mmCIF file of C-alpha atoms in Angstrom:
data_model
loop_
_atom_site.group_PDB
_atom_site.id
_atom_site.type_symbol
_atom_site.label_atom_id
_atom_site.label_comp_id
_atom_site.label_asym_id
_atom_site.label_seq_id
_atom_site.Cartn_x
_atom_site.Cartn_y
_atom_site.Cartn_z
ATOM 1 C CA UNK A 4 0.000 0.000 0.000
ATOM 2 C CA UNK A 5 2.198 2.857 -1.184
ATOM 3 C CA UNK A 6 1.917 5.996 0.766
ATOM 4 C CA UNK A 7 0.178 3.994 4.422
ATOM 5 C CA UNK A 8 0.922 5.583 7.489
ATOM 6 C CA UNK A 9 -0.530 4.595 10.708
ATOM 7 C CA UNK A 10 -2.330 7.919 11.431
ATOM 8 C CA UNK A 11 -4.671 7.688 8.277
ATOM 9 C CA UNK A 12 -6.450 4.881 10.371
ATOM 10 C CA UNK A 13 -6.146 6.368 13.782
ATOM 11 C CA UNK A 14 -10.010 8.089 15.488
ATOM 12 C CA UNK A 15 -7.814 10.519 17.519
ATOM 13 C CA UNK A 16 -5.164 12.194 15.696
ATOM 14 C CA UNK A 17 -5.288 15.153 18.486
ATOM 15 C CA UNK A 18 -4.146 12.240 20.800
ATOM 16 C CA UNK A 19 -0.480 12.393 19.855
ATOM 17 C CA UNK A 20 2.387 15.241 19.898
ATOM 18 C CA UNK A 21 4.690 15.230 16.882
ATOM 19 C CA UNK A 22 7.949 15.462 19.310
ATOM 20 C CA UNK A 23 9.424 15.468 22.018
ATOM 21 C CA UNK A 24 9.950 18.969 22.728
ATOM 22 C CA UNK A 25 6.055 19.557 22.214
ATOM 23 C CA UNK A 26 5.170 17.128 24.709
ATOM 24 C CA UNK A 27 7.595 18.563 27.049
ATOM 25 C CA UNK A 28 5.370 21.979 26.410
ATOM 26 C CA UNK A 29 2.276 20.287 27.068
ATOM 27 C CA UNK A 30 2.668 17.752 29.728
ATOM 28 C CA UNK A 31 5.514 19.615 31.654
ATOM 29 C CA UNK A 32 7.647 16.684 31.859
ATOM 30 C CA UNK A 33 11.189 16.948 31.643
ATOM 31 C CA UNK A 34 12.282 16.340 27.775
ATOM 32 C CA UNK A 35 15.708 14.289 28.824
ATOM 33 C CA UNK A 36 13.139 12.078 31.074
ATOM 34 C CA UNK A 37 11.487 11.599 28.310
ATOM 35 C CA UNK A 38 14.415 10.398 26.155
ATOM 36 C CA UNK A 39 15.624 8.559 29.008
ATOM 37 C CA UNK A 40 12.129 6.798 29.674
ATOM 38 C CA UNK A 41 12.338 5.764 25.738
ATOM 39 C CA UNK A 42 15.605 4.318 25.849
ATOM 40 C CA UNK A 43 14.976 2.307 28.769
ATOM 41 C CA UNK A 44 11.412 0.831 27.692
ATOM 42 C CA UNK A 45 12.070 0.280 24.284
ATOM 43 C CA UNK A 46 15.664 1.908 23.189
ATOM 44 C CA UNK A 47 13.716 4.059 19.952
ATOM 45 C CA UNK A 48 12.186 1.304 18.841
ATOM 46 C CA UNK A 49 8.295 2.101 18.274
ATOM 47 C CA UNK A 50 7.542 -1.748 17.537
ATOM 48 C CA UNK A 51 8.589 -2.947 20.888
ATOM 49 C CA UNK A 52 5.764 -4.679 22.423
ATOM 50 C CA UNK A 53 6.301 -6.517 25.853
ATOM 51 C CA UNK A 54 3.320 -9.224 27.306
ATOM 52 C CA UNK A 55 3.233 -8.914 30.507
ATOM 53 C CA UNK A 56 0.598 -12.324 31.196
ATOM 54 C CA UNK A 57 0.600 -11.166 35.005
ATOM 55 C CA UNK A 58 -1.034 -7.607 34.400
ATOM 56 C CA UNK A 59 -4.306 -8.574 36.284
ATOM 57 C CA UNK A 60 -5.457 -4.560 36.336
ATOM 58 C CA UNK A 61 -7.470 -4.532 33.510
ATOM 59 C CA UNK A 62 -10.086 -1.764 32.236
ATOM 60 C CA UNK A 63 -13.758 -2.226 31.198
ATOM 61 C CA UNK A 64 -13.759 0.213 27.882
ATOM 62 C CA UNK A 65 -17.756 -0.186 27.745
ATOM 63 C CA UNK A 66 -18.844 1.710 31.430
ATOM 64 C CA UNK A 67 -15.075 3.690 31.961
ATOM 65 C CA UNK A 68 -14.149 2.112 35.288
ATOM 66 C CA UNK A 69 -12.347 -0.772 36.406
ATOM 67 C CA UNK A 70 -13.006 -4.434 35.172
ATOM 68 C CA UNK A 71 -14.415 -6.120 38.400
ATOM 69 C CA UNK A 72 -11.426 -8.564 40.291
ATOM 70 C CA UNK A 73 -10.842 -11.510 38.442
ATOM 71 C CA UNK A 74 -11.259 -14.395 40.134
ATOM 72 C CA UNK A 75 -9.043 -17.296 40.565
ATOM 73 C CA UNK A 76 -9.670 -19.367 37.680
ATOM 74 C CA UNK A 77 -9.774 -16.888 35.506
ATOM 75 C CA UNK A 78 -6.599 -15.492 36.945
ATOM 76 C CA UNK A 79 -5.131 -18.805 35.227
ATOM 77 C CA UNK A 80 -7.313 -18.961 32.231
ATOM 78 C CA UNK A 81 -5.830 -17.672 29.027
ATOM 79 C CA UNK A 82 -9.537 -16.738 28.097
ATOM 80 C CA UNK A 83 -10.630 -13.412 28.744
ATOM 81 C CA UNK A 84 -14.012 -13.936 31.187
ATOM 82 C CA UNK A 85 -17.128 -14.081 29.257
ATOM 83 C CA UNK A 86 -18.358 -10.404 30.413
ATOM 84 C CA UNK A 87 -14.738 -8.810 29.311
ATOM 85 C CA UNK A 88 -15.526 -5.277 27.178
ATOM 86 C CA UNK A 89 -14.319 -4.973 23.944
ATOM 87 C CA UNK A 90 -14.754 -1.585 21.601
ATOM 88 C CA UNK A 91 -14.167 -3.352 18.121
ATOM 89 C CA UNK A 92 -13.187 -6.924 16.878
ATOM 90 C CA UNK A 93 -12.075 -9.661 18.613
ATOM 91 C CA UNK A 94 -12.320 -9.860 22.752
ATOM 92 C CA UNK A 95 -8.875 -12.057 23.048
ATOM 93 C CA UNK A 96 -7.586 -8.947 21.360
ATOM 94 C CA UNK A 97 -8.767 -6.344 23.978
ATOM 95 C CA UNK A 98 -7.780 -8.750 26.594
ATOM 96 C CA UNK A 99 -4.015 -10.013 25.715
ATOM 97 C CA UNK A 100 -3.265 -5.842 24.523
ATOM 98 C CA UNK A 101 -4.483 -4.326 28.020
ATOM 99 C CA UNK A 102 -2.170 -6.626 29.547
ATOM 100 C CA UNK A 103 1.280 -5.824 27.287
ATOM 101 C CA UNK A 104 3.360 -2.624 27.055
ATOM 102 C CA UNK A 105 3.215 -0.930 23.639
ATOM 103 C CA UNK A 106 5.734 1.258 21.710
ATOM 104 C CA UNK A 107 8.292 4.020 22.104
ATOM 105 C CA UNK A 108 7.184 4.315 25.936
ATOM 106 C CA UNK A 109 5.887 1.116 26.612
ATOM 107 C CA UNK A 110 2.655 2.309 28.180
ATOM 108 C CA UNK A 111 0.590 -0.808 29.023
ATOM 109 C CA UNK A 112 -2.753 -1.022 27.392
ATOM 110 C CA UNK A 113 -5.242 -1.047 30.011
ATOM 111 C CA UNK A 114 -4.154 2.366 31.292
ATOM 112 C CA UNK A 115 -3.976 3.746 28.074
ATOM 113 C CA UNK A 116 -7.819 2.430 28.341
ATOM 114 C CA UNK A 117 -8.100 4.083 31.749
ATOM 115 C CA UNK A 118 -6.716 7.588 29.869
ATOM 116 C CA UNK A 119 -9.743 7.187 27.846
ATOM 117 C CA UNK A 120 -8.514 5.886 24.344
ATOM 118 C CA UNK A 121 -11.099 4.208 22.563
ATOM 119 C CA UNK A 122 -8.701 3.339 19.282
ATOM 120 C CA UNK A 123 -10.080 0.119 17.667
ATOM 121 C CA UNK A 124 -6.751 -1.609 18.763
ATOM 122 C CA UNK A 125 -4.089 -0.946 21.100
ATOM 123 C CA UNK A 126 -1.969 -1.444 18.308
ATOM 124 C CA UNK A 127 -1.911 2.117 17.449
ATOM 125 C CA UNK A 128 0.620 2.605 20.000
ATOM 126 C CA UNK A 129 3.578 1.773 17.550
ATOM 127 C CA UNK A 130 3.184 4.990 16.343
ATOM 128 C CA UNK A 131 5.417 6.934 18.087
ATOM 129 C CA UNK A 132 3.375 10.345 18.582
ATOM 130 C CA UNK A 133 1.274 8.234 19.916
ATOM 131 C CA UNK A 134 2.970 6.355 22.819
ATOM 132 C CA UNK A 135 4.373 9.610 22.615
ATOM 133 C CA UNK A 136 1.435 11.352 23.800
ATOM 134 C CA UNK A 137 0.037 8.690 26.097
ATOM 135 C CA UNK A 138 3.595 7.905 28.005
ATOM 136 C CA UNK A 139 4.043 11.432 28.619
ATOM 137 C CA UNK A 140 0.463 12.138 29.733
ATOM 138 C CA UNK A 141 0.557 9.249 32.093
ATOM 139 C CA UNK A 142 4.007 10.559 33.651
ATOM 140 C CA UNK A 143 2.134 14.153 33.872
ATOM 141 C CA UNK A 144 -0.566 12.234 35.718
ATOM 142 C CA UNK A 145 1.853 10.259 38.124
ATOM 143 C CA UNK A 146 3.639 13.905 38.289
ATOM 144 C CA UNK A 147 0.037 15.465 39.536
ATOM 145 C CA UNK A 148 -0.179 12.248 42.146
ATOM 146 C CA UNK A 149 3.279 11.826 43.284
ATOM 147 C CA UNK A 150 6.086 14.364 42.563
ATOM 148 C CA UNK A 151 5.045 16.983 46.142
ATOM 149 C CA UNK A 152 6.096 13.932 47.836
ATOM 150 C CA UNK A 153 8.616 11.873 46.468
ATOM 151 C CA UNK A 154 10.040 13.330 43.746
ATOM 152 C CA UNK A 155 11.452 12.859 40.109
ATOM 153 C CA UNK A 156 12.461 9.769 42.046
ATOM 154 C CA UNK A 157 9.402 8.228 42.629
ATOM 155 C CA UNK A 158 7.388 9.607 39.689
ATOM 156 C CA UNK A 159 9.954 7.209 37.673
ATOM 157 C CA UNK A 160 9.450 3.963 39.911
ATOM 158 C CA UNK A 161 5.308 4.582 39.721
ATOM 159 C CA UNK A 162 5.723 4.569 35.808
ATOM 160 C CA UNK A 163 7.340 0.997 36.257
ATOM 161 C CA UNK A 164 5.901 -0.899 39.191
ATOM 162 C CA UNK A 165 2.706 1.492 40.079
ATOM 163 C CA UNK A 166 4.314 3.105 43.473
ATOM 164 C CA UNK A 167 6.441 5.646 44.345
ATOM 165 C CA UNK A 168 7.950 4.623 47.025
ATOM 166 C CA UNK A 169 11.140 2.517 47.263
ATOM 167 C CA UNK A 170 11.612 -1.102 46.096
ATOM 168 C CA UNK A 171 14.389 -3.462 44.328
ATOM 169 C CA UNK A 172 12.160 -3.269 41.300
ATOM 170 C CA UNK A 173 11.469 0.734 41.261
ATOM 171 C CA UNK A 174 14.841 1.604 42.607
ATOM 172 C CA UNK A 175 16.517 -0.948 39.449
ATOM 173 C CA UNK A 176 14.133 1.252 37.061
ATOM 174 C CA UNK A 177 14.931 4.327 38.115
ATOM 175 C CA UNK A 178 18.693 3.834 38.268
ATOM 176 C CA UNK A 179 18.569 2.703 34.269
ATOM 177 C CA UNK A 180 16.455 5.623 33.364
ATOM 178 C CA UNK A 181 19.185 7.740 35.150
ATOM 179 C CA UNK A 182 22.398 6.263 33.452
ATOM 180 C CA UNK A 183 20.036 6.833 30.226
ATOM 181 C CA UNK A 184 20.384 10.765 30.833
ATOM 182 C CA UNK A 185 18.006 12.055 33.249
ATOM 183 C CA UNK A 186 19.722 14.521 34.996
ATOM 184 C CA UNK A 187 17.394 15.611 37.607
ATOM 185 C CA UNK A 188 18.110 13.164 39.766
ATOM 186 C CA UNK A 189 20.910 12.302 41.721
ATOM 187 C CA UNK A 190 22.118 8.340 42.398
ATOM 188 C CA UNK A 191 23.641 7.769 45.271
ATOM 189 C CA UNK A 192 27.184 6.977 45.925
#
């Protein structure tokens, strides 16, 4: 198909920022986070796409809330439950997408759901203004929740493990996205 780009097909073409500096203007997030936060997740490349079968937060797209807690079985089911939401197509699609990471910033797909994207797949986030847009919103957001009291610091660990506050996991995240040329914060030693 000579000429296809991505954004032809995409329902939200506001929903992305054409670079980096303009989502730095928009979100308020630090541009070499940014950069950093893209090296570590995917290192520029907009195809990266990480399952992440665990992921048991998932987001009901038809009422905007919360899917209800899964329960046991279905925790080990590789079936999405019977009631799961889905906006277009196929359910196991909806289901297996919320659950991986997607793109540039590797946003996961159920809280690009909760951000209110209703795209016809998740897929949209290899384009890069668009993980773009939705990695940099959702730091803006953890920024709103998180930055009075912990920081840069734990801003970064939220975006990887969902808190703020100090852990093996958060503290290894934050340390790469550091050494990848965020220079706001300060490692220790």
């Amino acid at each position: 198909m000579a000429g296809f780009l991505i954004t032809d097909y995409l329902r939200e073409p506001e929903k992305q920022f054409s670079s980096i500096e303009e989502a730095t203007r928009l979100t308020h997030v630090p541009e070499d986070l940014l950069g950093a936060v893209i090296r570590v997740e995917s290192d520029w490349n907009p195809f990266a796409f990480n399952p992440e079968p665990k992921w048991r937060w998932m987001w009901d797209v038809q009422l905007d809330k919360p899917f209800r807690k899964l329960t046991s079985d279905e925790i080990h089911d590789e079936r999405p439950p019977a009631d799961f939401p889905k906006l277009y197509g196929d359910q196991d699609q909806e289901w297996w997408l919320q659950q991986a990471s997607i793109g540039w910033m590797q946003t996961m797909g159920a809280v690009v759901r909760e951000m209110g994207c209703r795209e016809p797949s998740l897929l949209f986030l290899v384009n890069p203004a668009s993980s773009l847009y939705y990695g940099a919103s959702y730091l803006r957001k953890l920024g709103q929740r998180y930055f009075k009291e912990h920081g840069w610091e734990g801003v970064i660990r939220a975006y990887n493990t969902g808190r703020p506050d100090s852990s093996a996991a958060g503290d290894r995240y934050l340390r790469k996205v550091v050494l990848s040329g965020f220079r706001e914060v300060k490692l220790p030693g």
